[in-house]
XYZ file of C-alpha atoms in Angstrom:
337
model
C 0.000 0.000 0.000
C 2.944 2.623 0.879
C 4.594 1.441 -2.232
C 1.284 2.809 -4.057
C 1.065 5.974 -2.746
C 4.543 6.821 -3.216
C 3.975 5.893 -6.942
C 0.802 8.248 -7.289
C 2.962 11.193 -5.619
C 5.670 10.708 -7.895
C 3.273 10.622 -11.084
C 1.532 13.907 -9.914
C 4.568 15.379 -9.471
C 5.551 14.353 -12.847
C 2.067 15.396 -14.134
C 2.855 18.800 -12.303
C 5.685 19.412 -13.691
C 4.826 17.966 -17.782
C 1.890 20.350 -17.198
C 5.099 23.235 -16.285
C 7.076 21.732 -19.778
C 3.889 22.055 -21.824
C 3.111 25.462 -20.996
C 7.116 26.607 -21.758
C 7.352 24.332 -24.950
C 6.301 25.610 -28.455
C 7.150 27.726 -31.846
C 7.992 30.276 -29.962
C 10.760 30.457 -27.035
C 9.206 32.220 -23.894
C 11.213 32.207 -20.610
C 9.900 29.693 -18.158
C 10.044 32.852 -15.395
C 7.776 35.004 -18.079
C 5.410 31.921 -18.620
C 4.876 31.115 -14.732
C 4.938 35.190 -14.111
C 1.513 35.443 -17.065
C -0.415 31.831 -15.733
C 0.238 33.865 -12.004
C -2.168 37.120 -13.509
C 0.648 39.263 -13.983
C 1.898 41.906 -17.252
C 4.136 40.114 -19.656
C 7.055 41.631 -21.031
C 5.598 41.331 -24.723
C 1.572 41.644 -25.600
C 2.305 37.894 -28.097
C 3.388 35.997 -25.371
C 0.469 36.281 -22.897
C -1.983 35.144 -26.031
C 0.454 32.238 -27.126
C 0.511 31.107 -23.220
C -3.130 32.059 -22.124
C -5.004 31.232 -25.420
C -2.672 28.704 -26.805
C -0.765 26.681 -24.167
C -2.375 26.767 -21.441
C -5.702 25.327 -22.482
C -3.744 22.446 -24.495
C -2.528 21.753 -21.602
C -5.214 21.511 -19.738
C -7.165 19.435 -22.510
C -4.141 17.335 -22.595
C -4.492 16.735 -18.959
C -8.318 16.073 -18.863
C -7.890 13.992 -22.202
C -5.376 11.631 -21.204
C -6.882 10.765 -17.671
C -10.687 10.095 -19.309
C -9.003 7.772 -22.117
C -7.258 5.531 -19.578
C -9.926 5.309 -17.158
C -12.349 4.756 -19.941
C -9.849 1.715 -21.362
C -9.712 0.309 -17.301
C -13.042 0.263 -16.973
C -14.200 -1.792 -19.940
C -10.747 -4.071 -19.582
C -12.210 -4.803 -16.211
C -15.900 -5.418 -17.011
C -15.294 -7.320 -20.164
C -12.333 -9.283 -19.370
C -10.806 -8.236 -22.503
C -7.045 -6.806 -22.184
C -7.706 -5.130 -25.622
C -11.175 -3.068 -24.964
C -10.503 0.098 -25.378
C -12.717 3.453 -25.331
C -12.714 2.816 -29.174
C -14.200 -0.786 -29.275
C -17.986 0.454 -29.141
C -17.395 2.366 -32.078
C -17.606 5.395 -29.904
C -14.917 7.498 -32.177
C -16.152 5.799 -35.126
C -19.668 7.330 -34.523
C -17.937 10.528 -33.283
C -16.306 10.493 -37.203
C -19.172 9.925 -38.944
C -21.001 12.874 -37.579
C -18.159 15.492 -38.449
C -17.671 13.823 -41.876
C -21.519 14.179 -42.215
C -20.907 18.054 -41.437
C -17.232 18.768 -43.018
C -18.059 16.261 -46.165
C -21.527 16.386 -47.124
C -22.671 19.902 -45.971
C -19.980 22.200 -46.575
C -19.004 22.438 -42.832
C -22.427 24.236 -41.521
C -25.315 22.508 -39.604
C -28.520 23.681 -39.346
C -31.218 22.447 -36.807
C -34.547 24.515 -37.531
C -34.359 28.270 -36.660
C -30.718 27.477 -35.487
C -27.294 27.482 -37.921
C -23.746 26.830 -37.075
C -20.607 26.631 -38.839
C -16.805 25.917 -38.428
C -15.753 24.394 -35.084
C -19.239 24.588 -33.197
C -20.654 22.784 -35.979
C -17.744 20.194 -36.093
C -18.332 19.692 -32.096
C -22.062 19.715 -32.069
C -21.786 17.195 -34.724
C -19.292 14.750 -33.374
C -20.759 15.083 -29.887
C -24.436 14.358 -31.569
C -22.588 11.006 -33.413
C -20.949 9.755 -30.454
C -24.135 9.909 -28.163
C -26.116 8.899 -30.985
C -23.921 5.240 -31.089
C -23.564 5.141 -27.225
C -27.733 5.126 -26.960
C -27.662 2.419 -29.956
C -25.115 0.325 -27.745
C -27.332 0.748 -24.548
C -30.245 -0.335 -26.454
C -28.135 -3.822 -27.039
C -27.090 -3.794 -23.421
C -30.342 -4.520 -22.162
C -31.545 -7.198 -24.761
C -27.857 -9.084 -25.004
C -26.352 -9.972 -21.652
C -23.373 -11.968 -23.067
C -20.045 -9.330 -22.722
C -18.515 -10.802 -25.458
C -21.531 -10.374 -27.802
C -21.814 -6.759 -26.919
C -18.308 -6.579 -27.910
C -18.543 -7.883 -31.110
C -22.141 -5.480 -31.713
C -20.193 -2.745 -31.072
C -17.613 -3.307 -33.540
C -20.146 -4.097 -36.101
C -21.886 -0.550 -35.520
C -17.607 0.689 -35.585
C -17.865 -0.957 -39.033
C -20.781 0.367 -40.455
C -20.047 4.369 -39.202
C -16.638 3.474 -40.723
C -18.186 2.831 -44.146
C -20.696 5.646 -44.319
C -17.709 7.579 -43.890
C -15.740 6.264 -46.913
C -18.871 6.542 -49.141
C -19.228 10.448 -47.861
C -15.081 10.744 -48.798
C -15.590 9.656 -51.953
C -17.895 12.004 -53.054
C -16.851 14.778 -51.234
C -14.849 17.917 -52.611
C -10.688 17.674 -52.297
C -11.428 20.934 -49.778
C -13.593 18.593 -47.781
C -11.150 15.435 -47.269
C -8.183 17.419 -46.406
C -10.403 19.152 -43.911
C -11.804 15.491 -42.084
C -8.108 13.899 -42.529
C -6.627 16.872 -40.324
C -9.970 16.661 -37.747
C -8.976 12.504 -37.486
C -5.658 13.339 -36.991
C -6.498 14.257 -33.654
C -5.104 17.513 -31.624
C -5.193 18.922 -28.024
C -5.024 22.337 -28.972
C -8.758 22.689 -30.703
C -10.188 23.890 -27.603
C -10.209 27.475 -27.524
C -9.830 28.937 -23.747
C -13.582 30.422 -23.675
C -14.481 26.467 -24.267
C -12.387 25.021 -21.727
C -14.846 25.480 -18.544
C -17.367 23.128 -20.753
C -14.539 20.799 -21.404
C -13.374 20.265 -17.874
C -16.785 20.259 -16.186
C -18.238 17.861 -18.388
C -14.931 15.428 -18.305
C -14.507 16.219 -14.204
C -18.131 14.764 -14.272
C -17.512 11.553 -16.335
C -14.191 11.513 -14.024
C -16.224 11.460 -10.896
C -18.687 9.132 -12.176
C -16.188 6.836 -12.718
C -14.462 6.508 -9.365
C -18.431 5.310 -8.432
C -17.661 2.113 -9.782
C -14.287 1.665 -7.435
C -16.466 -1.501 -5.382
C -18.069 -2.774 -7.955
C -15.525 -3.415 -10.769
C -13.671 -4.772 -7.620
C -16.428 -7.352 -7.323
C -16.366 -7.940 -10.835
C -12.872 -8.997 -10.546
C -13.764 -12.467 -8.742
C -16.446 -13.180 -11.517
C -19.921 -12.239 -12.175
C -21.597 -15.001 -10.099
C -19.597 -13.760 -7.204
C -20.141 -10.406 -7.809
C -23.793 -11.133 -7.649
C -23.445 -13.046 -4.789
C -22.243 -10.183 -2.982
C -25.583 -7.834 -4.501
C -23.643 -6.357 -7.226
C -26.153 -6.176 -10.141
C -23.777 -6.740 -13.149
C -26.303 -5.856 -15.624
C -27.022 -2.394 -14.298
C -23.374 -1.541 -13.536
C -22.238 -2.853 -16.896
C -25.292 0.066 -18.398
C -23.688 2.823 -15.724
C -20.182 1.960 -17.121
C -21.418 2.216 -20.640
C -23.119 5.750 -19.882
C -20.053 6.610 -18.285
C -17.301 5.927 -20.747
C -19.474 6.907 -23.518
C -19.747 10.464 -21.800
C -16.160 10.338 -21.378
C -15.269 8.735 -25.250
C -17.871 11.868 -26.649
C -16.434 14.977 -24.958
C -12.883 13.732 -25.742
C -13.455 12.763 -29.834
C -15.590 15.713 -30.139
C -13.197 18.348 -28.857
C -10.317 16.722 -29.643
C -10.946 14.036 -32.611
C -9.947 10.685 -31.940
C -7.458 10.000 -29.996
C -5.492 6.753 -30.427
C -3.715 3.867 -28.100
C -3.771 6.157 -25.157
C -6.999 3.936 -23.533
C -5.566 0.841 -24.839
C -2.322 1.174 -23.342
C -2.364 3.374 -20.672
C -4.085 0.818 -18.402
C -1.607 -1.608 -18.956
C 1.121 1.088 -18.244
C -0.778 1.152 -14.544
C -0.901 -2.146 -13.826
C 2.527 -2.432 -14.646
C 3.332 0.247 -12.082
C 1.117 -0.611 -9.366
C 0.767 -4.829 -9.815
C -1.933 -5.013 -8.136
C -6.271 -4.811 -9.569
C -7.336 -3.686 -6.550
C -9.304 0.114 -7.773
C -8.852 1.734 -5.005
C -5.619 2.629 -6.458
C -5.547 0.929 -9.580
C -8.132 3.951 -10.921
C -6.368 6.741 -9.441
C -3.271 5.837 -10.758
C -4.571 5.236 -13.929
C -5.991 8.926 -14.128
C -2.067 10.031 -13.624
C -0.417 7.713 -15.912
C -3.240 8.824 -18.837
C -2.301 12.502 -17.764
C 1.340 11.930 -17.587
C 1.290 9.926 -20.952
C -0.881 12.413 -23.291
C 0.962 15.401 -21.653
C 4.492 13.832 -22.768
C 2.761 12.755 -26.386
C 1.303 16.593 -26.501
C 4.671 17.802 -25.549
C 6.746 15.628 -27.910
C 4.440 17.012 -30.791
C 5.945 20.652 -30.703
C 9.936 19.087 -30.198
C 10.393 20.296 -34.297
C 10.265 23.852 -33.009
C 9.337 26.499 -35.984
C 9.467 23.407 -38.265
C 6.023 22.586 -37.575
C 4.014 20.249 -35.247
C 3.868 16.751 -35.329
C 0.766 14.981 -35.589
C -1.053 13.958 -32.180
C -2.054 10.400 -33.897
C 2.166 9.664 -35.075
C 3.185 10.029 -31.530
C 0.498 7.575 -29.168
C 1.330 4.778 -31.328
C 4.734 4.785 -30.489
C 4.139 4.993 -27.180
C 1.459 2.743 -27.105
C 1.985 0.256 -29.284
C 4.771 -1.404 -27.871
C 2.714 -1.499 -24.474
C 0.262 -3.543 -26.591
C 2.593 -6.305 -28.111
C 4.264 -6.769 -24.271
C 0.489 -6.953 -23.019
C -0.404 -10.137 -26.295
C 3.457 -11.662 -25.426
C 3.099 -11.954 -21.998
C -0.527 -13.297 -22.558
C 0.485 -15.632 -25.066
C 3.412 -17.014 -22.858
């Protein structure tokens, strides 16, 4: 137990200070003294550099922070409850439903949405419209929650719904405009930095609230751990928690893809990365320290992105895979041995 806590004091310290490298990192070299001296309230020494830090770094930063920690506890809790070391918050077709309503929006109506009296355009209409597909999927996967009760059959219906957003978005690629395509490919590429700073108290309150939700579920995904008989046993209802989780890491999966557009690996493998650490299933700590790691992790992928300098920025979607997929293959060799 000590060795625990030391471990999630060291990884909020790291997350504390990644959060520090993050806000002195980018295009443009600030001194780490001006940074901290604008984030504290005060006058910086040049007009740029409090935008750059207050409209540009600091909420990518923050969305970084938020992002990473929903991902991994989104991938714990459905490695957990479906005994699968390879669910993820993408398995559901969560992201996949998330894509097909911006590609609706960006590829087959000119990047505007209109519901009756009320229009939008650019990146309200992109977030309205990947919020709308994500929830739309979670409430079709919550339908099949309460007439399948097999896990693995859920599994395999949400992949199958993954599938078919997958394909309405090829068909709406292939008849859209050049314009269009570049447009989705650079939304799917995913990015922490498309949350403006008047957007951020939305962000965080909503993904604080899927956050909170989640450490709900602390006893029974313990339970869950000895089997569902035994959990039942014990007066866990496994159908109901298995419908909270969904709710829960579909809120989670939405706010995430929406604001940021899918983000890989980081829910696959950052679970793994905490058991790893910790070596023991016991949530009490397990989901804590998962939070961290995901923070830690999508702060150092976030941070790694602007290492080119004035050359450019590197994709968010290069960078998780190399730090997740090697995570993955240890997870299937250990398995398989």
């Amino acid at each position: 137990m000590k060795r625990s806590i030391v471990i999630c004091i060291a990884l909020a310290v790291l997350t504390a200070v990644l959060f520090a490298v993050n806000l002195a990192v980018g295009s443009v070299s600030i001194p780490l003294r001006d940074v901290i001296s604008i984030v504290m309230g005060h006058e910086a020494a040049r007009p740029s550099w409090q935008y750059i830090v207050m409209e540009s770094r600091l909420p990518q930063a923050i969305t970084a922070m938020l992002c990473g920690a929903s991902l991994a506890i989104s991938g714990l809790m459905l490695q957990t409850a479906f005994k699968n070391p390879l669910a993820g918050p993408s398995i559901f077709g969560i992201n996949s439903g998330a894509g097909m309503g911006v590609a609706l929006v960006m590829l087959g109506l000119g990047g505007s949405l209109s519901i009756g009296s009320v229009s939008m355009s650019g990146f309200m209409a992109v977030l309205a419209a990947a919020f709308a597909g994500a929830m739309a999927v979670m409430a079709l996967i919550f339908l099949f929650s309460t007439m399948v009760r097999n896990n693995v059959m859920l599994l395999i219906i949400g992949i199958m719904i993954g599938y078919i957003a997958n394909s309405v978005v090829s068909l709406l690629n292939f008849f859209a405009t050049d314009e269009g395509v570049k447009s989705y490919m650079v939304w799917g590429m995913g990015s922490f930095g498309g949350v403006p700073f008047k957007q951020i108290p939305i962000f965080s309150s909503l993904s604080i609230l899927g956050l909170f939700c989640s450490l709900l579920l602390v006893k029974p995904l313990n339970a869950l751990l000895l089997g569902e008989q035994y959990a039942e046993n014990l007066g866990v209802n496994t159908i109901r928690i298995r419908n909270y989780l969904l709710v829960v890491t579909g809120l989670l999966t939405a706010v995430t893809t929406a604001f940021c557009g899918p983000i890989m690996f980081i829910g696959l493998a950052v679970p793994h990365i905490a058991y790893l650490l910790f070596q023991r299933a016991d949530h009490r700590i397990l989901m804590p320290g998962t939070m961290l790691c995901g923070a830690v992790i999508a702060l150092t992928c976030n941070a790694i992105c602007f290492l080119p300098g004035e050359s450019g920025i590197i994709p968010l979607n290069a960078v998780t895979p190399i730090m997740g997929g090697p995570v993955i293959i240890y997870v299937i060799a250990m398995h398989r041995k």
